[in-house]
XYZ file of C-alpha atoms in Angstrom:
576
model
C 171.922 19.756 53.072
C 174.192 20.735 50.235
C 173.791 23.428 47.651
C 171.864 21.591 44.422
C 173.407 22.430 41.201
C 173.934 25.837 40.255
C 171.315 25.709 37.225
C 168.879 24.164 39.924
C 170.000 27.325 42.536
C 169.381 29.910 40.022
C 165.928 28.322 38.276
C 164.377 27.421 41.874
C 165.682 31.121 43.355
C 163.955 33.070 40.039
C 160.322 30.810 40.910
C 160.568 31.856 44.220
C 161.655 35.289 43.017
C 158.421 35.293 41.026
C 156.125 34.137 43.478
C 157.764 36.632 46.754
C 156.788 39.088 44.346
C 152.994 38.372 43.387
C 152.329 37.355 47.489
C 153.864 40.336 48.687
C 152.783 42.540 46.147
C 149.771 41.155 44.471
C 149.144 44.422 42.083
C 152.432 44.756 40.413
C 152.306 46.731 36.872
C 153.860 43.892 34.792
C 151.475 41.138 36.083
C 148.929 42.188 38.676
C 147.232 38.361 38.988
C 147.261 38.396 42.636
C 148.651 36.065 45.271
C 146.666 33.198 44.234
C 147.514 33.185 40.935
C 151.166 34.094 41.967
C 151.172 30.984 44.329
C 150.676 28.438 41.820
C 153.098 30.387 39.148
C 155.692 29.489 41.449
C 154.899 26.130 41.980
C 154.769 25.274 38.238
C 157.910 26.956 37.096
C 159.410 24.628 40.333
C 158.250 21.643 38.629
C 158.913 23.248 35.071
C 162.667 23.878 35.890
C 162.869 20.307 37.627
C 163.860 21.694 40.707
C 161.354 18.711 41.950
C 159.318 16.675 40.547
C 155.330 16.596 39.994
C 155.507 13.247 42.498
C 157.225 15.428 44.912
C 155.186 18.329 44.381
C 151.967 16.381 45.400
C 153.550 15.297 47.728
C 154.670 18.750 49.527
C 151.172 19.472 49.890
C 150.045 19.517 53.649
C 146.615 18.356 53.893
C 146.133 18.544 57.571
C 146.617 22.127 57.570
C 144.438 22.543 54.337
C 141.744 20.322 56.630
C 142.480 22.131 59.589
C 142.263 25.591 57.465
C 138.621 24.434 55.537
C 137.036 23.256 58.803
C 137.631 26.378 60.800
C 136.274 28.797 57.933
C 133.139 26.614 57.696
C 132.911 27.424 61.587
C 133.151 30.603 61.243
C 131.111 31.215 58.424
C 128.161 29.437 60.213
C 129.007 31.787 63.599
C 128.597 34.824 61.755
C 125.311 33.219 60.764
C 124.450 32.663 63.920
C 124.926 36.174 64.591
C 127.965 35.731 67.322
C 129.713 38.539 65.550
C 126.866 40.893 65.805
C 126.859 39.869 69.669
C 130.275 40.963 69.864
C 129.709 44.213 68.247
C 127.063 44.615 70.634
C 129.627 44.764 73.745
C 131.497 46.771 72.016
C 128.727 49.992 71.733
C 126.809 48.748 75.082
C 126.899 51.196 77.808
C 130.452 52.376 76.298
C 131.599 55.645 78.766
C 133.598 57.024 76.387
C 136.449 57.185 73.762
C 138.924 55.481 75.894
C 136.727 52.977 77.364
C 135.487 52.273 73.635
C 139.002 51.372 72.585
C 139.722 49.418 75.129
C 136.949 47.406 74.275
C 137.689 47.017 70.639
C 141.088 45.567 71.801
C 139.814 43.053 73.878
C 136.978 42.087 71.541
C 139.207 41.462 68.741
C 141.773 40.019 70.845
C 139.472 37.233 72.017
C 137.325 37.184 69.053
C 140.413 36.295 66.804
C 141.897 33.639 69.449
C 139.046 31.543 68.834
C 137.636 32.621 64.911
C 140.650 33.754 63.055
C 142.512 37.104 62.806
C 140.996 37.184 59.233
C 137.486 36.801 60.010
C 137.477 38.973 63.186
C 138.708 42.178 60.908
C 136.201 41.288 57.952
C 133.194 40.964 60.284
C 134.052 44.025 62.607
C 135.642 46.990 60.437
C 132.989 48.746 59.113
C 131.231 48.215 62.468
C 133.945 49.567 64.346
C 134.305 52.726 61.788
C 130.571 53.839 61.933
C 130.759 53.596 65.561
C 133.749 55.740 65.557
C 132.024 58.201 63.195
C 129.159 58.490 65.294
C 130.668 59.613 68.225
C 132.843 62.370 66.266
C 136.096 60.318 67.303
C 139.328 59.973 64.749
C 138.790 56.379 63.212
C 142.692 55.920 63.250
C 143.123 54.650 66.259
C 140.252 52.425 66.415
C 141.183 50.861 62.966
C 145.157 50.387 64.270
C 143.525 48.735 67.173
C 141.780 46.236 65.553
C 144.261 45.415 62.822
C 147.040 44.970 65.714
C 144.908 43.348 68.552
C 143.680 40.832 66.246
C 147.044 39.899 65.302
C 148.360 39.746 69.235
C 144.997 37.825 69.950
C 145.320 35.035 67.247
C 149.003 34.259 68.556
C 147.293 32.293 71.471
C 145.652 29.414 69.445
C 146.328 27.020 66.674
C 143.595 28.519 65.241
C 144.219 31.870 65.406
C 145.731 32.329 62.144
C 147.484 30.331 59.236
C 150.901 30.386 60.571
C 150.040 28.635 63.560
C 148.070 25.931 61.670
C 151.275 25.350 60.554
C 153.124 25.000 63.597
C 150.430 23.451 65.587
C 150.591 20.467 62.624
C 154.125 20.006 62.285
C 155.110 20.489 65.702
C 152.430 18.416 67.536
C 151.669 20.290 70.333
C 148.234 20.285 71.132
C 145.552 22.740 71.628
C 146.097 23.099 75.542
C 149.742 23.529 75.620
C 149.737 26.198 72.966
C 147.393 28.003 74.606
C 148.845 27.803 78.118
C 152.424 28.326 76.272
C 151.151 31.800 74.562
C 148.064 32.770 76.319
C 149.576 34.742 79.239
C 152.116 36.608 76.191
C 149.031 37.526 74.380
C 146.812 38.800 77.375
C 149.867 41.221 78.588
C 150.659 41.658 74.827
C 147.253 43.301 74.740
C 147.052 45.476 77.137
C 150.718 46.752 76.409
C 149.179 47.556 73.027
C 146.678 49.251 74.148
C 148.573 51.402 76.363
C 150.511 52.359 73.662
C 147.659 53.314 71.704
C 146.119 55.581 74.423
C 149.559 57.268 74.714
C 149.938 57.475 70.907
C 146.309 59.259 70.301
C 145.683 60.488 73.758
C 144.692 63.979 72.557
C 142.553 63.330 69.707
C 140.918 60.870 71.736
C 140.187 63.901 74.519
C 137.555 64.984 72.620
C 134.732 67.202 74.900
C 131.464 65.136 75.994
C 129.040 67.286 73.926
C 131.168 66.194 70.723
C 130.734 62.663 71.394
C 126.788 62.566 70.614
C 125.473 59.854 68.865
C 123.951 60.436 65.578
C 125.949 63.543 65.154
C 124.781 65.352 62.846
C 125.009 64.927 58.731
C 128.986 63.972 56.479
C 131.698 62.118 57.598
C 131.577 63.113 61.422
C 135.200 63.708 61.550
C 134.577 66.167 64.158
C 136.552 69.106 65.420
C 138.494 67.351 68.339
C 139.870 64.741 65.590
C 143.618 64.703 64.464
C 145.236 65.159 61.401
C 144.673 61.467 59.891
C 140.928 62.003 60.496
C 138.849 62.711 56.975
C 137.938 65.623 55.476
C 133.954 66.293 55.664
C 134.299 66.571 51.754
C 136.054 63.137 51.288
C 133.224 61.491 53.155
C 129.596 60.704 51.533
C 127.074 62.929 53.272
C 125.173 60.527 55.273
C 123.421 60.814 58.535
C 123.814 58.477 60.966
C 121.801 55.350 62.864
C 122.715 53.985 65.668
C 125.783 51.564 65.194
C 125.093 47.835 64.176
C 126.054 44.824 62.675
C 125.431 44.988 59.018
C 127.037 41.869 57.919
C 122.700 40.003 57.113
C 123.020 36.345 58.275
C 120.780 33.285 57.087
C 119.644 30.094 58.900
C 117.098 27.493 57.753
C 115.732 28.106 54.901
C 114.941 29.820 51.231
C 117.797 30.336 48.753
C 120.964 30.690 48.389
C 122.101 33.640 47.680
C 120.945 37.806 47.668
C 118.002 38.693 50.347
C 115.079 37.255 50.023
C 111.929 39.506 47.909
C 110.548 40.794 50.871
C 113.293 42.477 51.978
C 113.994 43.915 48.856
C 110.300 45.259 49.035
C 110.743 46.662 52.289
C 110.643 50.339 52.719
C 112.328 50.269 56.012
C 115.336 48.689 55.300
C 117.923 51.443 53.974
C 120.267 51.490 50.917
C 123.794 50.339 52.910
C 121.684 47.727 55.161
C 120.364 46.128 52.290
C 123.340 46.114 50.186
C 125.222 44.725 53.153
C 122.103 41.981 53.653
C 122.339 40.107 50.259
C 124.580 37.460 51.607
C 121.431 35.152 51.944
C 117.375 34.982 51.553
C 116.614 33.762 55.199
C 117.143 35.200 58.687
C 118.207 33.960 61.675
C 117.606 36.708 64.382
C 114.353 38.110 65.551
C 114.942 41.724 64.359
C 115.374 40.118 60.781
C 112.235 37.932 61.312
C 110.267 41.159 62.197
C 110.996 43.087 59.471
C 110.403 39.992 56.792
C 106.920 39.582 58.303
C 106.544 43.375 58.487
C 107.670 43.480 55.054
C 105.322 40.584 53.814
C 102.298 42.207 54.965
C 102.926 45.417 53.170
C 103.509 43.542 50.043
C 100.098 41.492 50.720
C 98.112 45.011 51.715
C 99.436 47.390 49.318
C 96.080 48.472 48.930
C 94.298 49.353 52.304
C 91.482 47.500 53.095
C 88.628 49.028 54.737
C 85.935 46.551 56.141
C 82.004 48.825 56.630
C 79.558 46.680 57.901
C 76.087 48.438 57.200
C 72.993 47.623 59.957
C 70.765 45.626 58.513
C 66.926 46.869 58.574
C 64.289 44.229 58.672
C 61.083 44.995 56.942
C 58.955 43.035 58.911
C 55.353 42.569 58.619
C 52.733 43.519 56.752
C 52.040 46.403 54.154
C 54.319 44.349 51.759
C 57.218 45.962 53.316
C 59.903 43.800 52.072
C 62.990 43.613 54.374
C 66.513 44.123 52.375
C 69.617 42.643 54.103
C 72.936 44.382 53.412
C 75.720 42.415 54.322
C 78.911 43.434 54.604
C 81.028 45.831 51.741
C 84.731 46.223 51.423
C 86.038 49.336 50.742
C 89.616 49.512 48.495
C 91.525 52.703 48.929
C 94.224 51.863 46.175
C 98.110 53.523 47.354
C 98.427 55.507 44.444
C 98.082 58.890 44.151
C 94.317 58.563 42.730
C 91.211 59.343 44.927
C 89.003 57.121 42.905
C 87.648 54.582 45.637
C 85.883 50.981 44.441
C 83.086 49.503 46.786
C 82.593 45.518 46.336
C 80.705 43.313 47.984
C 82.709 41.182 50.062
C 81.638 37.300 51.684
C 80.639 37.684 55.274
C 83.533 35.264 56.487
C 86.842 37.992 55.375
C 86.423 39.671 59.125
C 87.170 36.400 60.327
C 89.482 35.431 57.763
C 91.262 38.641 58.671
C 91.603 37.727 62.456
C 92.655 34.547 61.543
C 95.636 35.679 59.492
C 96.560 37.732 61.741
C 96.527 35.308 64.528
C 98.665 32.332 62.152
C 101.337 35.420 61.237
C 101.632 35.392 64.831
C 102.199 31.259 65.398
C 104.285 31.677 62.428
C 106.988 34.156 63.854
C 106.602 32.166 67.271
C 107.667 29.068 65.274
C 109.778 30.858 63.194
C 111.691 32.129 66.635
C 111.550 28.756 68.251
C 113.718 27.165 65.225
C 116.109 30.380 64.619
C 116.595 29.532 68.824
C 117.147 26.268 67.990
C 119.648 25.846 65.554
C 121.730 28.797 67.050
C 122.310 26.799 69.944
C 122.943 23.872 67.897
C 126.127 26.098 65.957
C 127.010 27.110 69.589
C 127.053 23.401 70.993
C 128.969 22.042 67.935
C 131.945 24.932 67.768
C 131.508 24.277 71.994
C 132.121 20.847 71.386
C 134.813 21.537 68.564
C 137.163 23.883 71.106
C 136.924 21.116 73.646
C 137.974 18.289 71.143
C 140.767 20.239 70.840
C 141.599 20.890 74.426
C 141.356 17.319 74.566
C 144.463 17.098 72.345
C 142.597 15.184 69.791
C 143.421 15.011 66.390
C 142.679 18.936 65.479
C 142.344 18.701 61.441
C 139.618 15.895 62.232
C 138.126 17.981 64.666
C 137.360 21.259 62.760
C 136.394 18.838 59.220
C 133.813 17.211 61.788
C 132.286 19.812 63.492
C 131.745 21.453 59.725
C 130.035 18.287 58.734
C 127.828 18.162 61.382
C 126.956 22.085 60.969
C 126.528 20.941 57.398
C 123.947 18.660 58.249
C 122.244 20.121 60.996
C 121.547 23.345 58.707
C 118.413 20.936 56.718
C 119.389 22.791 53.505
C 121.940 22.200 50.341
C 125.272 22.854 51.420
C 126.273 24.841 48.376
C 125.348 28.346 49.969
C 127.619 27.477 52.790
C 130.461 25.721 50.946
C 130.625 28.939 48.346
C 131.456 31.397 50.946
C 134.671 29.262 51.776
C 137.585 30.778 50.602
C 138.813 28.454 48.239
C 141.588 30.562 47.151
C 143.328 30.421 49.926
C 143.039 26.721 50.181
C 144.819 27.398 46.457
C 147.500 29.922 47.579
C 148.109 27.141 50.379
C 148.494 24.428 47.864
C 151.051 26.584 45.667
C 153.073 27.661 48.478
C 153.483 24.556 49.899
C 155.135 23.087 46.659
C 157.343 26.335 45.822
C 158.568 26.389 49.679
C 159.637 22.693 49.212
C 161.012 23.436 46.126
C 163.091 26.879 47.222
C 164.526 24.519 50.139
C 166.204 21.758 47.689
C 167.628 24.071 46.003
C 169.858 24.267 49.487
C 169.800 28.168 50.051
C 167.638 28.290 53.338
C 169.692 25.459 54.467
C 172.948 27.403 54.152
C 171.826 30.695 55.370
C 170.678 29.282 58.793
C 173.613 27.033 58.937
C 175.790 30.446 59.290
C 172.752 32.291 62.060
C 172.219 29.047 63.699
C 175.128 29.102 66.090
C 174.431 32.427 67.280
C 170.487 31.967 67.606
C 170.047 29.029 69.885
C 167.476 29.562 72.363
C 169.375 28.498 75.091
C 171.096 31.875 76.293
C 168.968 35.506 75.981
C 171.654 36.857 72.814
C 170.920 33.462 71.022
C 166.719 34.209 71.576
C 167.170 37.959 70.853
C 168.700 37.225 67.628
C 166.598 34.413 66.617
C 163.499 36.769 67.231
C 165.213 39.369 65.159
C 165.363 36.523 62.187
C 162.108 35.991 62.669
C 160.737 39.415 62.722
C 162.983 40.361 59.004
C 161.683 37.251 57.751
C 157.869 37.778 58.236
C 157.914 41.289 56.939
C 160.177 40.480 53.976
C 158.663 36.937 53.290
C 155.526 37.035 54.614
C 154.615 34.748 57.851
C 153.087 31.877 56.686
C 156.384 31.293 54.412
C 158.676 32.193 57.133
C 157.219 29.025 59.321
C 158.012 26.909 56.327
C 160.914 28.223 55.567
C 162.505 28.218 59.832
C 159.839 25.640 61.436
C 161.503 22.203 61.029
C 165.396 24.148 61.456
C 164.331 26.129 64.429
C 162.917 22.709 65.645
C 165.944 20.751 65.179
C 168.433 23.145 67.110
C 166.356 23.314 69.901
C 165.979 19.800 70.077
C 169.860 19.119 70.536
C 169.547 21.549 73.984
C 166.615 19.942 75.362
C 162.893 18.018 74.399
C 161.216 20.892 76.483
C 163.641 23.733 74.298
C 162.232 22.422 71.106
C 158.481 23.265 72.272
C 159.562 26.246 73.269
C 160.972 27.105 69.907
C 157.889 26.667 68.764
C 156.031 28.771 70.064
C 158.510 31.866 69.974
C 158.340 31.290 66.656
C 154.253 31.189 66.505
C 154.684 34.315 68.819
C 156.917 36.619 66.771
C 156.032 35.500 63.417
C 152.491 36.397 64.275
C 153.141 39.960 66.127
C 155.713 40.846 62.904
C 152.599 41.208 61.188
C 152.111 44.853 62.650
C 154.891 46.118 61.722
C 153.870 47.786 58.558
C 150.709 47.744 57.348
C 151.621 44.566 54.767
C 153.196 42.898 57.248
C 149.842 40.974 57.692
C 146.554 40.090 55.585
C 144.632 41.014 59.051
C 146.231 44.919 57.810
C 145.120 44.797 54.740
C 141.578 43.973 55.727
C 141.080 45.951 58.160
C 142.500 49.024 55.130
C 140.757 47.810 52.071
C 137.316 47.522 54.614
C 137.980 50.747 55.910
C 138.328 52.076 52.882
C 135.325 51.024 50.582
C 133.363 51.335 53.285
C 129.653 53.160 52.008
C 129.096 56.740 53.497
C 132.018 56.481 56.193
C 135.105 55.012 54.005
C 138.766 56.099 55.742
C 141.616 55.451 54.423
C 144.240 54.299 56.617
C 148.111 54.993 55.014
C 151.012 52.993 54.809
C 152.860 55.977 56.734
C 150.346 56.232 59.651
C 150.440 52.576 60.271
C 154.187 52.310 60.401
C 154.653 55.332 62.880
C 152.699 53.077 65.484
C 153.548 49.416 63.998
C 157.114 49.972 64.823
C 157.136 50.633 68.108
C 154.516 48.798 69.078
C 156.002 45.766 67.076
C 159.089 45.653 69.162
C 158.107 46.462 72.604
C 155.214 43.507 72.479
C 157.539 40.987 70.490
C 159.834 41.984 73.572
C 157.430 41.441 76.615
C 155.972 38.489 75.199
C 159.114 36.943 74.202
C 160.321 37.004 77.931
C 156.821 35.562 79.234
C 157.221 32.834 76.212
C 160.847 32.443 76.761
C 159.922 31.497 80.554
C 157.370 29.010 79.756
């Protein structure tokens, strides 16, 4: 393709200047409107400057991947409703023998977890689990945090699913579910444990930290504890806050009341503390038994704030003669209000509250047995459906059609209005998609990309080790300079077409070096990925515990570890 005219070049290189800028840097001084926003700047200066037209523009929208993309975050969203997340954290802290062990685990949690529910949603769900466990056992959250950010990004290389890029590749390439997986599975699995070698090595010492340090619960601020290194937080920076054990605080919601905050008796309950109820007003019903315990526990203080107190009196029968006239006392409730007052009111009460009493107490109990029957019931309905969802796409059937059905029929099986659901969708990223679809298209008739690979592509064909090294190296400059997502726009359909002239199997393979290395770019530096930047901004606002993990200390372990995994995995995809 030849060079458009130079007043295209120059208009189509400043919108793609402008949006670089905003998606790379979301928060710059002269127009901090975020990568969203930024996204669709871009694509209407495109059509603005007539570097393509609005036809074309609607046209360079991908709605596979936006399908593909909308299906798999209604998944996921019903998952962590189904408390699969909170399962996973649960291996993670279960019968953990110590620091090392417990970061081993986080790597191969998040590995897995983001193969099969997003890089994205595996950091959101599991930071500020990961960092109170951390704090509790007076370990350095540094490593823990790297090791999530950077195992979720290996993990979600070895599914079309994993992450946006390869909802990309997995679309326009047309390899199916099963031969990605089988192409980058084995990459990711020794990817992962390479990883978290390195890490081990990296923070071995602050990780040796004596037995009697590692209590749980330890005692009151910020836990950074004496054995920590230098990136661990200052008791001062850290909210005084005494610990509880670790757990999931991300409140889920089945069947049921509302749509949005936690529902009145949890907001009445006593028991509940300040971060677990913040952290619980996602939604107003519960779908796990601890949940349904402390709703009914809650719903019965609310009924009995004041205490009642049943006295039956015996009754004394006057019987007989002398005019004795027998007086029958029946029962007299007693009210003990909760306030602070000692005045006490006596009432007569009817005869049948006793057994009223019993009986309530005996339908609260059919109620949470019914209660537990359908919060076991649709659970395993979300597990069936994302079951059957995985093996549709192992199947190799048509995976954008897949992920929209399986959301439909979540959709429906949930018996409620879909608008709770469908809100926690994140529709600007469906947006972002849409604008960077239509400024990529319009950035490549302008003829640039098109030149630029024309002068690597000789030298980066993927038939000789040099040619593969150097394509990789592309790749890797690209993803941190461009971001990933663009890079696979930008290379996908060129990388394709070289390999293609070598072989049908070579073009596959392209493929998926390129779903491999665009995806383990992202930890080089810490904005190398969205998966970082979670996993930071999480970290950071986090209540009582927040950490905040630098630019600086993220690069001094992306680097390395970016480059020796790229390399490992790149021989193990290379051979496939």
């Amino acid at each position: 393709m030849a060079l458009a005219s130079t007043e295209k070049v120059v208009l189509g290189c400043i919108a793609f200047g402008i949006f670089w800028v905003l998606a790379v840097f979301p928060s710059v001084p002269f127009m901090p409107v975020g990568r969203t926003a930024g996204s669709l700047l871009g694509a209407m200066l495109m059509v603005l400057f007539r570097v393509m037209s609005p036809e074309d523009a609607y046209k360079a929208i991908d709605l596979p991947i936006l399908g593909l993309l909308f299906g798999t975050m209604v998944v996921s969203i019903f998952l962590e409703r189904a408390d699969m997340f909170k399962y996973l954290g649960s291996a993670l802290a279960w019968r953990s023998r110590g620091s090392k062990d417990l970061l081993f685990r986080v790597c191969l949690v998040s590995a897995v977890a983001s193969a099969l529910f997003t890089n994205d949603t595996c950091c959101v769900v599991l930071t500020e689990f990961i960092l109170k466990l951390a704090r509790q056992n007076n370990l350095p959250p540094q490593p823990f945090l790297l090791a999530l950010a950077s195992s979720s990004n290996i993990g979600s290389a070895a599914t079309p699913i994993g992450n946006p890029q390869n909802l990309v590749i997995a679309v326009q390439s047309g390899i199916t579910f099963g031969q990605f997986l089988v192409g980058v599975f084995p990459a990711m699995i020794v990817g992962v444990i390479t990883n978290t070698c390195i890490l081990l090595c990296y923070f071995w010492k602050y990780l040796s930290v004596p037995e009697k340090d590692q209590e749980r619960g330890g005692g009151g601020g910020g836990g950074g504890g004496g054995a920590a290194g230098p990136e661990v937080v200052a008791d001062d920076e850290v909210t005084s806050h005494r610990f509880t054990p670790a757990r999931m605080s991300h409140a889920s919601s089945v069947n049921g009341g509302g749509d949005d905050c936690v529902s009145e008796p949890m907001r009445r309950s006593d028991s509940l503390n300040r971060a677990d109820t913040l952290s619980g007003m996602r939604s107003r019903s519960y779908n796990s038994e601890g949940d349904i315990q402390v709703a009914i526990r809650s719903m019965r203080a609310s009924s009995m704030s004041q205490e009642m107190v049943e006295v039956s009196t015996v009754c004394g029968d006057g019987g007989g003669g002398g005019g004795g006239v027998g007086v029958g006392v029946g029962p007299r409730k007693i009210t003990r209000t909760t306030s602070h007052q000692r005045s006490v009111i006596i009432e007569d009460a009817p005869e049948g509250d006793a057994a009223r009493d019993g009986g309530e107490k005996g339908k609260d109990g059919e109620e949470v047995k019914e209660k537990r029957w359908k919060v076991l019931v649709w659970k395993s309905a979300v597990y069936l459906t994302t079951l059957g969802m995985l093996v549709a796409l192992l199947m190799g059937l048509n995976m954008s059609w897949s992920a929209i059905t399986a959301a439909l029929v979540l959709l429906a099986l949930d018996f409620t209005d879909a608008q709770a659901c469908l809100e926690k969708v994140s529709y600007s990223l469906l947006i972002f998609f849409c604008g960077m679809f239509i400024t990529v298209a319009g950035f490549n008739r302008t003829g640039i990309p098109n030149a630029l690979w024309e002068m690597v592509e000789p030298h980066s064909r993927i038939d000789s080790a040099k040619g593969t090294a150097l394509l990789a190296v592309v790749i890797l400059v690209l993803s941190n300079v461009a971001s990933n997502v663009p890079t696979v726009l930008l290379l996908g359909t060129r990388v394709a077409v070289s390999a293609a002239a070598i072989s049908p199997a070579s073009e596959k393979k392209a493929w998926l070096i390129l779903a491999w290395v665009s995806t383990v770019a992202g930890n080089l530096t810490l904005l190398g990925s969205a998966a970082n930047l979670i996993v930071c901004e999480q970290a950071r606002r986090a209540q009582f515990f927040g950490y905040n993990l630098t630019f600086w200390s993220h690069l001094r372990f992306g680097v390395p570890s970016t480059i020796i995994v790229t390399t490992i995995g790149l021989l193990i995809v290379a051979s496939y």
